[in-house]
Tab-separated table of C-alpha atoms in Angstrom:
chain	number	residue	atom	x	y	z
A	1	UNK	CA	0.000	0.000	0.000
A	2	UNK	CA	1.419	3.200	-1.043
A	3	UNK	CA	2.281	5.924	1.623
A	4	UNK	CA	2.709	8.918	-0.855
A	5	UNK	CA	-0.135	9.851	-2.783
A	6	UNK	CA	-0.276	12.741	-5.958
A	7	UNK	CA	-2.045	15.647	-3.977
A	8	UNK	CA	-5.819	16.527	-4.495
A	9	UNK	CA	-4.689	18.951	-7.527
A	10	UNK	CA	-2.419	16.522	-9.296
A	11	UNK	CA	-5.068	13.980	-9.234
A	12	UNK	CA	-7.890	16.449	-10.247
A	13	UNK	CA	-5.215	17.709	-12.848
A	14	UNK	CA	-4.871	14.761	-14.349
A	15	UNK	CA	-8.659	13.153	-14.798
A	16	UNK	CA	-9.300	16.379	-16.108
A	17	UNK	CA	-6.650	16.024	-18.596
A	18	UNK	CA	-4.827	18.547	-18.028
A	19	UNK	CA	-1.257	17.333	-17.592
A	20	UNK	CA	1.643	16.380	-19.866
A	21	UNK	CA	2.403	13.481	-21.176
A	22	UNK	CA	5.234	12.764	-19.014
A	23	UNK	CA	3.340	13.942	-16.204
A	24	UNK	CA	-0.264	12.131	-16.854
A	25	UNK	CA	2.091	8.771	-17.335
A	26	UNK	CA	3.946	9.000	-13.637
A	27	UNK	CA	0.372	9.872	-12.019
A	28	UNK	CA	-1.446	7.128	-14.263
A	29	UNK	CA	1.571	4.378	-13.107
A	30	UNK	CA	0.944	5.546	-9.451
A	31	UNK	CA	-3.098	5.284	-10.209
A	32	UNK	CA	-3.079	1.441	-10.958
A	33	UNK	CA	-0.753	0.737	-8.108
A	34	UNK	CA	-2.853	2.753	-6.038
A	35	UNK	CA	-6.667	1.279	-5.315
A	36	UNK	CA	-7.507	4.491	-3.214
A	37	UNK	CA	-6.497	7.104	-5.863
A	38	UNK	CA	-7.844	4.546	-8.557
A	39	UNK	CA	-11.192	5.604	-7.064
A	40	UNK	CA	-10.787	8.600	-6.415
A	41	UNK	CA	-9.629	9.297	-10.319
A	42	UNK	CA	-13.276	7.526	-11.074
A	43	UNK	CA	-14.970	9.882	-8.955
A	44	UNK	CA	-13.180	12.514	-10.393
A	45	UNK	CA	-14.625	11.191	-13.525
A	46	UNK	CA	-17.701	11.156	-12.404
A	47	UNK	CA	-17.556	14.710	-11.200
A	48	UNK	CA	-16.402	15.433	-15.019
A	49	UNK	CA	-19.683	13.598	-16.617
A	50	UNK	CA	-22.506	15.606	-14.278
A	51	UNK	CA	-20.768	18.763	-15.479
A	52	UNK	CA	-21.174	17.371	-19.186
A	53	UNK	CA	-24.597	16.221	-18.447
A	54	UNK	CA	-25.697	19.607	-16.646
A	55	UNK	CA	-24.443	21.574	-19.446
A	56	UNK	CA	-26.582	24.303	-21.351
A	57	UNK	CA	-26.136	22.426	-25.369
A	58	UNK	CA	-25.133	24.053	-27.928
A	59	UNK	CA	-26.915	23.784	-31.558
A	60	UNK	CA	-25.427	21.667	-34.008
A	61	UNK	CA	-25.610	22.265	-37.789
A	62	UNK	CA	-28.261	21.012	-39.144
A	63	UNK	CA	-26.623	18.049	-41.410
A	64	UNK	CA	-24.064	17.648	-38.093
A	65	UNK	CA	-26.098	14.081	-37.950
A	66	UNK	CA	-25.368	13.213	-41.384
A	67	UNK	CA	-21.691	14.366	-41.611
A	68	UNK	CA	-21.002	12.457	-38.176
A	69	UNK	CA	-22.727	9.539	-39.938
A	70	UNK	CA	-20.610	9.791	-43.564
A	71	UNK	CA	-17.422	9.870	-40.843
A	72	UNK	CA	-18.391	6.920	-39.432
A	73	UNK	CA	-18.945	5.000	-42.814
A	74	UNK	CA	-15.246	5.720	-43.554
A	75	UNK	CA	-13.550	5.657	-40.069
A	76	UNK	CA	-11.460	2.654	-39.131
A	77	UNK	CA	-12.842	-0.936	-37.702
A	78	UNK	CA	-14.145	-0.316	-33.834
A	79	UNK	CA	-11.687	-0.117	-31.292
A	80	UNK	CA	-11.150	-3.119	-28.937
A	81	UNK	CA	-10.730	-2.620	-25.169
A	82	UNK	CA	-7.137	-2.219	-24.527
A	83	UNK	CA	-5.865	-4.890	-21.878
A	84	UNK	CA	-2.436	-4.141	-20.120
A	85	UNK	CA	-0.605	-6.880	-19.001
A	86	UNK	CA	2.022	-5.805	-16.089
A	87	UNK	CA	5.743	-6.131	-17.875
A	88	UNK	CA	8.438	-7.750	-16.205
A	89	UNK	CA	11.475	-6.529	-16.235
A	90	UNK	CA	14.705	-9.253	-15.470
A	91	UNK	CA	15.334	-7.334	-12.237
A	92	UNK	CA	12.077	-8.159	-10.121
A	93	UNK	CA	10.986	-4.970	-10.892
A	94	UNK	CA	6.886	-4.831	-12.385
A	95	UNK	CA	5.985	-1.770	-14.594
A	96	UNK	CA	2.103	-1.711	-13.959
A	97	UNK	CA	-0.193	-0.488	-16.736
A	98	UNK	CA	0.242	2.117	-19.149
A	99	UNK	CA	3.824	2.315	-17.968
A	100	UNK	CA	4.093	-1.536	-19.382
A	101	UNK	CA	3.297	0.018	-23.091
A	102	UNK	CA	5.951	2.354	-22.881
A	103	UNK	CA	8.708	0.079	-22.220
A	104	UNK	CA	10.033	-3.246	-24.211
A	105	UNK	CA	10.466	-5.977	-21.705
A	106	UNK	CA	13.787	-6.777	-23.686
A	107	UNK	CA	14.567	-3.330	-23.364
A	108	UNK	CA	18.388	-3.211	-22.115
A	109	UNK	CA	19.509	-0.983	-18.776
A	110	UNK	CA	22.601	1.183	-20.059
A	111	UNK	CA	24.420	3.031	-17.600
A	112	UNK	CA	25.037	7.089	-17.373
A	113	UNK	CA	26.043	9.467	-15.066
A	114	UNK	CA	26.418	6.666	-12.594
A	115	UNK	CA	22.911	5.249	-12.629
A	116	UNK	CA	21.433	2.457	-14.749
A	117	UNK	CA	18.986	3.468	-16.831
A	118	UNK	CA	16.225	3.086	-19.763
A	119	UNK	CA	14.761	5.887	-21.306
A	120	UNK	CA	11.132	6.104	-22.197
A	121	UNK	CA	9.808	8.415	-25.653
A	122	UNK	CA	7.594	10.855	-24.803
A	123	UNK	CA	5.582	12.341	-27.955
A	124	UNK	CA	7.258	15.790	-27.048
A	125	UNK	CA	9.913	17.763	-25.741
A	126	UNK	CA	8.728	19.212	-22.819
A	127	UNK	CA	9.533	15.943	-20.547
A	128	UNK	CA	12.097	13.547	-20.063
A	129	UNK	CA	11.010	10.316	-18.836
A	130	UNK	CA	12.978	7.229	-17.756
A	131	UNK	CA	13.416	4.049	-16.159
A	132	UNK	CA	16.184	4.201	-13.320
A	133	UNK	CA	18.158	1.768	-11.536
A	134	UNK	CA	20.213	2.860	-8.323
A	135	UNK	CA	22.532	0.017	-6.654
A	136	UNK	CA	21.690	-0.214	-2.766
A	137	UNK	CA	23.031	2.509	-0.683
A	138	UNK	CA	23.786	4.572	-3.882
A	139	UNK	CA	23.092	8.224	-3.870
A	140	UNK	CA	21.246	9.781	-7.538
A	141	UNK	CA	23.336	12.621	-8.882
A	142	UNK	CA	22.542	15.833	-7.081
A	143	UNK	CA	20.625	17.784	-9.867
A	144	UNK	CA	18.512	20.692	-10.266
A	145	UNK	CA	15.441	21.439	-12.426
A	146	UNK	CA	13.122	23.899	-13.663
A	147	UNK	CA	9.603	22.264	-12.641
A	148	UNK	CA	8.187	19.501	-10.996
A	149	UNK	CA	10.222	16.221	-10.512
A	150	UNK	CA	7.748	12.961	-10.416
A	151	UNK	CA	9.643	9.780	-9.356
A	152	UNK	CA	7.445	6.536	-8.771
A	153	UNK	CA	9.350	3.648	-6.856
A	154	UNK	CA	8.723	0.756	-8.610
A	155	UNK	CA	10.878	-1.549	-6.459
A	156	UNK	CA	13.154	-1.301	-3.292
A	157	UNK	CA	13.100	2.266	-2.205
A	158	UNK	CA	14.841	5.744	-1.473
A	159	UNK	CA	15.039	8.354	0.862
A	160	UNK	CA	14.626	12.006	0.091
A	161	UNK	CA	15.594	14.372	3.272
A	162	UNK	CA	13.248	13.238	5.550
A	163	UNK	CA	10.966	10.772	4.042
A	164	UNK	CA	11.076	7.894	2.947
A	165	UNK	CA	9.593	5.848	-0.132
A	166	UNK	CA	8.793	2.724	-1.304
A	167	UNK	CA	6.826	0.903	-3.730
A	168	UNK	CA	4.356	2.394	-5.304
A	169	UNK	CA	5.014	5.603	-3.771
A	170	UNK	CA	5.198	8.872	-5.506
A	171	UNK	CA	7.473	11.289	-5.220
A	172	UNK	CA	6.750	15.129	-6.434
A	173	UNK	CA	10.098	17.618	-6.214
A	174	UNK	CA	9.415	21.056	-7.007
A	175	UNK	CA	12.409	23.271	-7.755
A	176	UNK	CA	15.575	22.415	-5.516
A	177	UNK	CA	18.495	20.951	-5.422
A	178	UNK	CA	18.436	17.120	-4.199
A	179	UNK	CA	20.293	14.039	-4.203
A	180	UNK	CA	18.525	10.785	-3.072
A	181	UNK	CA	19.863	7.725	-1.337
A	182	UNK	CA	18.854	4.421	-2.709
A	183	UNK	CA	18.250	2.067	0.653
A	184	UNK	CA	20.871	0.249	1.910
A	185	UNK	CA	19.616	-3.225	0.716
A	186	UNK	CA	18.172	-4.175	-2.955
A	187	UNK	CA	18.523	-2.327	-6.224
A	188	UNK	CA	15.923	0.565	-6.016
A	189	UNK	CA	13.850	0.728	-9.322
A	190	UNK	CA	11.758	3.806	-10.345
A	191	UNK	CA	10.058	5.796	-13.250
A	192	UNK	CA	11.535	9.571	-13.086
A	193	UNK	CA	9.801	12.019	-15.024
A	194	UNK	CA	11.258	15.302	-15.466
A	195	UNK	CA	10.482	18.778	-16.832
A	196	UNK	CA	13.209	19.429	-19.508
A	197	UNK	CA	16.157	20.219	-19.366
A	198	UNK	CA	17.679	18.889	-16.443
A	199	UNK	CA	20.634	20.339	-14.764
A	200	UNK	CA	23.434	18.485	-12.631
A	201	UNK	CA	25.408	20.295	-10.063
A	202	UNK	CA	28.582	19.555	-8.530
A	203	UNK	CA	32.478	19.902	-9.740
A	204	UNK	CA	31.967	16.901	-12.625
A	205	UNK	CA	28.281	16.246	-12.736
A	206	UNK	CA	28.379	19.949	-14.610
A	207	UNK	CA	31.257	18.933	-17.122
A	208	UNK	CA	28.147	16.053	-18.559
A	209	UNK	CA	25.546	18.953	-18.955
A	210	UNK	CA	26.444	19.434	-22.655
A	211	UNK	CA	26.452	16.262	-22.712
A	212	UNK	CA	22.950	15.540	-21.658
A	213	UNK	CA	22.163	18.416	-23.790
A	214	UNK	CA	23.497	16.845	-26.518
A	215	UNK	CA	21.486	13.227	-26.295
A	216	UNK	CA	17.862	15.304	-25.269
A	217	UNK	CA	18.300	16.598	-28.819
A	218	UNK	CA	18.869	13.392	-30.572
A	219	UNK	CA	16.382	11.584	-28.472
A	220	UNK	CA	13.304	14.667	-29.724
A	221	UNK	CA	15.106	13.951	-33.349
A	222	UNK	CA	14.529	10.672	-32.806
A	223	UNK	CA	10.971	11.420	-31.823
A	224	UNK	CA	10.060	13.895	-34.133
B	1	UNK	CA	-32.608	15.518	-13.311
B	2	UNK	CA	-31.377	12.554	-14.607
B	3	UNK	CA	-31.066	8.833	-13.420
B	4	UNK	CA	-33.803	7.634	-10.701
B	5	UNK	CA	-33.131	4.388	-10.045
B	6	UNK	CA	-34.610	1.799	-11.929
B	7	UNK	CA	-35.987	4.397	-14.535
B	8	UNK	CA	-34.878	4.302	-18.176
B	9	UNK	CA	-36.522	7.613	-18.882
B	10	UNK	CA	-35.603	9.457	-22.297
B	11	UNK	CA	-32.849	11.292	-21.568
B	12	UNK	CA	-31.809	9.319	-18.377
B	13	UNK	CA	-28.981	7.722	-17.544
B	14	UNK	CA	-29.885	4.381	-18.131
B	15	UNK	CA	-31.383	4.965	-21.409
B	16	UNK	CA	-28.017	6.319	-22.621
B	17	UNK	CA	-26.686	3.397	-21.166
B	18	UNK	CA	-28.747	1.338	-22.948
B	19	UNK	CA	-28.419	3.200	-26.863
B	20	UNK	CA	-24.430	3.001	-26.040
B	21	UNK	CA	-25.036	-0.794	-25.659
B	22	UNK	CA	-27.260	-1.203	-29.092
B	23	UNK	CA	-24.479	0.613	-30.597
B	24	UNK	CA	-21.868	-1.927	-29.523
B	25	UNK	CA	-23.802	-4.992	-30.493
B	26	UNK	CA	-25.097	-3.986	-33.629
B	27	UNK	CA	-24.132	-1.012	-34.727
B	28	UNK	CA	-27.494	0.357	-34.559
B	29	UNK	CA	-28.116	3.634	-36.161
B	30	UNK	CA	-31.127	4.995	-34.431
B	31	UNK	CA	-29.346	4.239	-30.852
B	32	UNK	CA	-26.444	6.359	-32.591
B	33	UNK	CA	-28.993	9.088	-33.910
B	34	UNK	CA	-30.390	9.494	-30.232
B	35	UNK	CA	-26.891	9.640	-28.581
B	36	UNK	CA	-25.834	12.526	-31.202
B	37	UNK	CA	-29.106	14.234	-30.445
B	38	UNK	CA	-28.248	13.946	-26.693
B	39	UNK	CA	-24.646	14.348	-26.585
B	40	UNK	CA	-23.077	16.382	-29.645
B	41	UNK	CA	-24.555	19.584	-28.618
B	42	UNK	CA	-23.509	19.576	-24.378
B	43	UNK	CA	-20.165	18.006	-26.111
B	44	UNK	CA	-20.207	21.371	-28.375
B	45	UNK	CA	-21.036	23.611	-25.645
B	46	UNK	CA	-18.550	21.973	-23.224
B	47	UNK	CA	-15.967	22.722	-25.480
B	48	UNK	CA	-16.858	26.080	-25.845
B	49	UNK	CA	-16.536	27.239	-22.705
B	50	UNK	CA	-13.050	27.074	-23.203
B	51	UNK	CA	-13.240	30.058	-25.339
B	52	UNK	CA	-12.835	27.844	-28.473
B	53	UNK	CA	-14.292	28.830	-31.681
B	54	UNK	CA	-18.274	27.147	-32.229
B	55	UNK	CA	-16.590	25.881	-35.271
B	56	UNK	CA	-13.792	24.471	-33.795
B	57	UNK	CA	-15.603	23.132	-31.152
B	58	UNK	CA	-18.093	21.352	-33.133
B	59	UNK	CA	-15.537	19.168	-35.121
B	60	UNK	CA	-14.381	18.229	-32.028
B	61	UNK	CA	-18.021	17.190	-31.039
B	62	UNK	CA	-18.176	15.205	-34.161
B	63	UNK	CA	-14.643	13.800	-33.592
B	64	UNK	CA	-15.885	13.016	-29.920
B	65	UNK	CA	-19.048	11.655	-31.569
B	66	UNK	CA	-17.339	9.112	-33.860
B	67	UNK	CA	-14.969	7.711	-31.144
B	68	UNK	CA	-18.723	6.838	-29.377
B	69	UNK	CA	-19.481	4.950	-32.284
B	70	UNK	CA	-15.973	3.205	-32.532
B	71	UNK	CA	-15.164	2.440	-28.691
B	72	UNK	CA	-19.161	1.715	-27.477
B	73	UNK	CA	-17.986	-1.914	-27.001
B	74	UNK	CA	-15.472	-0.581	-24.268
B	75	UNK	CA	-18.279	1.017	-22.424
B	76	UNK	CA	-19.333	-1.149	-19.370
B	77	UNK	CA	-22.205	0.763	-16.988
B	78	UNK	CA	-21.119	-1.025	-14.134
B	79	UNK	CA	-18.107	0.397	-14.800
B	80	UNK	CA	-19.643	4.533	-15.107
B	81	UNK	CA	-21.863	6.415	-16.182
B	82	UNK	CA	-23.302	6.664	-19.695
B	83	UNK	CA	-22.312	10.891	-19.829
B	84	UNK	CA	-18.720	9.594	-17.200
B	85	UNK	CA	-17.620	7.699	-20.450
B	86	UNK	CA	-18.745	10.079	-22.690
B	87	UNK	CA	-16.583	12.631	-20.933
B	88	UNK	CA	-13.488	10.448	-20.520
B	89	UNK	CA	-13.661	10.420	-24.585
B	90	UNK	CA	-13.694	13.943	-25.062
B	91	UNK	CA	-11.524	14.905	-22.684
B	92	UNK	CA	-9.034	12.369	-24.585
B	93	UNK	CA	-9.717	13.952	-27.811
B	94	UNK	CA	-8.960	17.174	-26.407
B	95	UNK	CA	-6.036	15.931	-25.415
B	96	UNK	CA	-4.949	14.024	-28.242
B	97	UNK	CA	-5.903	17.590	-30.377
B	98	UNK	CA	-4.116	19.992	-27.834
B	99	UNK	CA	-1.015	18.226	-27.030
B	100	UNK	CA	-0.519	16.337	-30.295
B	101	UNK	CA	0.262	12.975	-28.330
B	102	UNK	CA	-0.466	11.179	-31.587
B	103	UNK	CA	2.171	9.085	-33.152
B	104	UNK	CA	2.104	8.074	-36.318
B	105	UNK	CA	2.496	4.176	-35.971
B	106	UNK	CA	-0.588	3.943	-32.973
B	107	UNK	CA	-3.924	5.168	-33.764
B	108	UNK	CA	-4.430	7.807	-31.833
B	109	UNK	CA	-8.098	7.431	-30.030
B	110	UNK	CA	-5.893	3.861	-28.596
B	111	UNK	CA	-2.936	5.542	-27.689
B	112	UNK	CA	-4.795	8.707	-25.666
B	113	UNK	CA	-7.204	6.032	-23.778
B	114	UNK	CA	-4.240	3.722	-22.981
B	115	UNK	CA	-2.620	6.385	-21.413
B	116	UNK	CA	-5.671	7.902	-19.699
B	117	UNK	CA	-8.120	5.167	-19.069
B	118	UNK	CA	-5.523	2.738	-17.194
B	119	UNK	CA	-6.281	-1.118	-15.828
B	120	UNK	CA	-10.192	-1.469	-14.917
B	121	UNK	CA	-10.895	-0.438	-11.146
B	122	UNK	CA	-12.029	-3.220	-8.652
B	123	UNK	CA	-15.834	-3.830	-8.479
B	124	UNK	CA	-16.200	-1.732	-5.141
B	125	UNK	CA	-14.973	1.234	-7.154
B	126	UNK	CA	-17.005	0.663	-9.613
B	127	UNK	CA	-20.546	0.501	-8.033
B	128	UNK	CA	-19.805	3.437	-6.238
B	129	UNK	CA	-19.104	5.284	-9.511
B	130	UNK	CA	-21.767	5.069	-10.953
B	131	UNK	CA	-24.056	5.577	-8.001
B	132	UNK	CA	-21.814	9.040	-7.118
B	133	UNK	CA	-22.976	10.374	-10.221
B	134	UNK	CA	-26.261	10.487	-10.223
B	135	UNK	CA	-25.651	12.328	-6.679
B	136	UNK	CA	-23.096	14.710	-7.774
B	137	UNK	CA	-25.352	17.291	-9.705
B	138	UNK	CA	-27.082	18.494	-7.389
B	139	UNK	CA	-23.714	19.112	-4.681
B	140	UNK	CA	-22.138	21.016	-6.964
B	141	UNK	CA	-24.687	23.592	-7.415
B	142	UNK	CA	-24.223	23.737	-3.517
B	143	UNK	CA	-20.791	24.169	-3.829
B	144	UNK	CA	-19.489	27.776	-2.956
B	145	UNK	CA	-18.934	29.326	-5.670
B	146	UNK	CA	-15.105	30.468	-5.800
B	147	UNK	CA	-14.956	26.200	-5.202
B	148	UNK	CA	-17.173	25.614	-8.002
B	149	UNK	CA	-15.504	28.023	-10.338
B	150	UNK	CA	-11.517	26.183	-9.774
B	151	UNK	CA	-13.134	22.792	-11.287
B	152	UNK	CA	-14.641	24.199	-14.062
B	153	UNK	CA	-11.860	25.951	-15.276
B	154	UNK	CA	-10.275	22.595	-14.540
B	155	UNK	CA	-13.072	20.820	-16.511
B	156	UNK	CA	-14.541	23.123	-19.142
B	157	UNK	CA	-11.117	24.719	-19.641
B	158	UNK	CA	-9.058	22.242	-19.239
B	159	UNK	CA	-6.445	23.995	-17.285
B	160	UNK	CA	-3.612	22.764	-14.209
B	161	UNK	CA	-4.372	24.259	-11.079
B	162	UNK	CA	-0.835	26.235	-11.320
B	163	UNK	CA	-2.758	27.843	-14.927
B	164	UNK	CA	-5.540	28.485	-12.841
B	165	UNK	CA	-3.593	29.885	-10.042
B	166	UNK	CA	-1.458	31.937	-12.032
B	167	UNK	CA	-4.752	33.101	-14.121
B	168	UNK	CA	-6.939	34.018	-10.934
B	169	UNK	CA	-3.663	35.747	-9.269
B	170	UNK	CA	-4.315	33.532	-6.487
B	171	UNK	CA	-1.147	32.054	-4.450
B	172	UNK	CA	-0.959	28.498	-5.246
B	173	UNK	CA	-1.676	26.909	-1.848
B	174	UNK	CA	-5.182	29.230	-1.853
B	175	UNK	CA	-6.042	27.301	-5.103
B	176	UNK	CA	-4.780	23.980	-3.951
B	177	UNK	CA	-7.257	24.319	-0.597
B	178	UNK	CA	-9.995	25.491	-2.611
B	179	UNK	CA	-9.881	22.135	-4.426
B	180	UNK	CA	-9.182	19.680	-1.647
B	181	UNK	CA	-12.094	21.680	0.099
B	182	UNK	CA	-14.633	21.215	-2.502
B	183	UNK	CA	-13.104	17.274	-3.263
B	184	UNK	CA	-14.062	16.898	0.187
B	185	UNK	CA	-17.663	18.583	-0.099
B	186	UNK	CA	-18.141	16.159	-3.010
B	187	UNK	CA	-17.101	13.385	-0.986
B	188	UNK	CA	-14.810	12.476	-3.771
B	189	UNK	CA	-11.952	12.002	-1.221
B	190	UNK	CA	-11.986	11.730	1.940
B	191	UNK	CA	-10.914	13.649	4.893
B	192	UNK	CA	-7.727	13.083	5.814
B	193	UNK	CA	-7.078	11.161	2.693
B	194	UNK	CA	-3.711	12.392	0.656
C-alpha cells in the first residue's frame, strides 16, 4: 500500500486532462498501483460527466447528424478494449499499466552518469522520462530542475531528506536541489519524469551537462 | 434531473446506457442518432466554454461523436456512467488535439485512452461510480462558488491548477485548498485522505 499519494490537484489535474504526457504517465503508473487514488480518479470522472450532463447544449448544424454519420462510414474498424498486461522486467521490478506500453520488456539498462537506466519516448519535448536503476546505498546525482520532478518507486526504495519511499510511492520535487539515497539493501527501481532540461550540479556532474544536452536533442530527433 | 433508479426515462442515464449498448452490439443507427441528439450539442457547448471557436468546437463534437461509435464496445455501466464515459472520450480527444500525443504508428483514439483510461478499477470502485454520479449534480450547485468556479476551469477549460492559479492571481496553496475543500464537499476524497 502506497504511503505517498499525488495531492488533491495533481489527481484532479490529471482526470481532467490537463497534464503532460510525461506527467499524466507518472500519475497514471501511481493510479493502478494505487486502489484508493484509482477511485478517487473515477470519482473525479464522475464529477467530469454531471458537469457534461448539466451543461446548457449548444446547436449543431443542421446536417451535423449526417456528416457524423458519412465519418463513421469511412472511419477505421471499432476499437477493442485495450488490456495491459504488467511487464516484467529481469530485475524483479513490475511496470504496472500504461507504464508496461511504454517500455520493451527486452529493453536493455545502459548506464550514465552513474545510474542504470532506460529511457522512455515521450511524444514531445517538454519531458524527459525514464526508467532508473540505483545500486543499494547509492546516492542519484545531485541535480537541479526547472519544474516539478515525479519519481514513482517501482521496487526497493529511497530516501529524500526526511521521508522515505517505497513501492508504489510517488514522489513530487518542485524546484531544488536534491540528491537521493537508494536504501541500503536491494537495487531501487523507479520511473523519473522530469520537466526538460535537467541540470546536474557539482564539480563533474556539470562537465556532462552538454552532454545531456546533446542526447535530449537526438532523443526529440529521434521522436520527431 | 437525470437517473432515478430503476428508470430508463428518455434522456436518463440508463437509457443512454442502454443506446451506447445497441451501438456496440449492432451497430445500430437509431441508438447512434439518439446519442448525437443527446450528446453532440452539451459536447459542443462543453468545449466552448473554453473560449474555443463554435466551429472548432463542433468538429471536435463530431470527432468526440465518432470515437462513441468506434469504442461503445469498451463502455461497461457497471463500470460509469453513460455521460462519465462520454466525458473520458472527449476529454481524450482534447487531449490528443491539444497536445498532439499522436504518433504516427498507434492510432491515436488507442494511444490517448491507454494512457488515460488505465487497468479497470475493482468492483467496489465501480458501483460506487456510478451511483456518485447520479448524486453529484445536485452538490455542486451547492458548492461555494469560488470552489465551483476552480473545477470548471479545470473541466470546461481544461487547465492545471498552477494555470488556474497563475490566471486568478491567487497564491498556489489558496487554489490547492480550494480544491481539496470542494473534493471533500463532493465526498470524492476523503478527509484526511492524501
Amino acid at each position: 500500500m502506497a504511503a505517498h499519494h499525488p495531492e488533491h490537484a495533481l489527481l484532479l489535474d490529471f482526470a481532467a486532462g490537463g497534464l503532460a504526457e510525461g506527467p499524466s504517465l507518472a500519475v497514471a503508473a501511481h493510479v493502478a498501483l494505487c486502489p484508493q487514488c484509482t477511485q478517487a480518479v473515477a470519482r473525479l470522472e464522475a464529477l467530469g460527466g454531471a458537469l457534461l450532463a448539466g451543461i446548457e447544449p449548444a446547436a449543431m448544424s443542421s446536417d451535423g447528424l449526417d456528416l457524423c454519420l458519412d465519418r463513421i462510414a469511412a472511419a477505421k474498424q471499432p476499437v477493442r478494449p485495450v488490456t495491459g498486461a504488467p511487464v516484467h522486467l529481469h530485475v524483479g521490478a513490475v511496470l504496472p499499466f500504461p507504464l508496461s506500453r511504454y517500455v520493451d520488456g527486452a529493453a536493455k539498462w545502459r548506464v550514465s552518469w552513474g545510474v542504470e537506466e532506460i529511457p522512455i519516448q515521450l511524444g514531445g519535448p517538454s519531458h524527459r522520462a525514464s526508467l532508473l536503476r540505483i545500486r543499494a546505498g547509492r546516492a542519484m546525482p545531485r541535480h537541479t530542475h526547472i519544474g516539478t520532478e515525479f519519481t514513482l518507486v517501482l521496487a526497493g526504495g529511497f530516501t529524500d531528506g526526511q521521508r522515505h519511499y517505497g513501492p508504489g510511492d510517488l514522489a513530487v520535487a518542485s524546484v531544488e536541489r536534491h540528491a537521493p539515497v537508494a536504501d541500503a539493501e536491494g537495487m531501487c527501481v523507479c520511473l523519473a519524469v522530469l520537466e526538460a532540461p535537467v541540470r546536474l550540479v557539482g564539480p563533474f556532474a556539470r562537465l556532462l551537462n552538454p552532454l545531456l544536452q546533446w542526447r535530449d536533442r537526438n532523443l526529440h530527433r529521434a521522436s520527431a | 434531473m437525470q437517473g432515478e433508479p430503476g428508470a430508463a426515462r428518455p434522456e436518463g442515464d440508463d437509457w443512454l446506457a442502454g443506446l451506447i449498448e445497441a451501438v456496440a452490439r449492432t451497430g445500430d443507427r437509431i441508438a447512434f442518432a439518439e446519442l448525437y441528439r443527446h450528446f453532440a450539442p452539451r459536447l459542443k457547448s462543453f468545449v466552448m466554454r473554453a473560449g474555443t471557436s463554435a466551429e472548432q468546437a463542433e468538429e471536435l463534437a463530431q470527432e468526440a461523436m465518432v470515437s462513441v461509435w468506434r469504442r461503445a464496445s469498451t463502455f461497461d455501466r457497471g463500470r460509469a456512467a453513460a455521460s462519465t464515459w462520454v466525458f473520458t472520450i472527449v476529454r481524450n480527444k482534447r487531449i490528443d488535439s491539444l497536445r498532439r500525443l499522436k504518433r504516427p504508428q498507434i492510432d491515436s483514439d488507442e494511444y490517448v485512452a491507454t494512457l488515460m483510461d488505465g487497468a479497470p478499477p475493482d468492483a467496489d470502485t465501480v458501483a460506487i461510480a456510478g451511483e456518485w454520479q447520479r448524486r453529484l449534480a445536485g452538490s455542486i450547485e451547492a458548492l461555494p462558488s469560488e470552489q465551483r468556479q476552480v473545477l470548471e476551469k479545470a473541466f470546461y477549460e481544461d487547465k492545471t491548477h498552477s494555470d488556474i492559479a497563475g490566471e486568478l492571481r491567487l497564491p498556489l496553496g489558496t487554489v490547492k485548498s480550494r480544491i481539496r475543500l470542494a473534493l471533500q464537499r463532493l465526498r470524492i476524497v476523503l478527509e484526511g485522505e492524501e
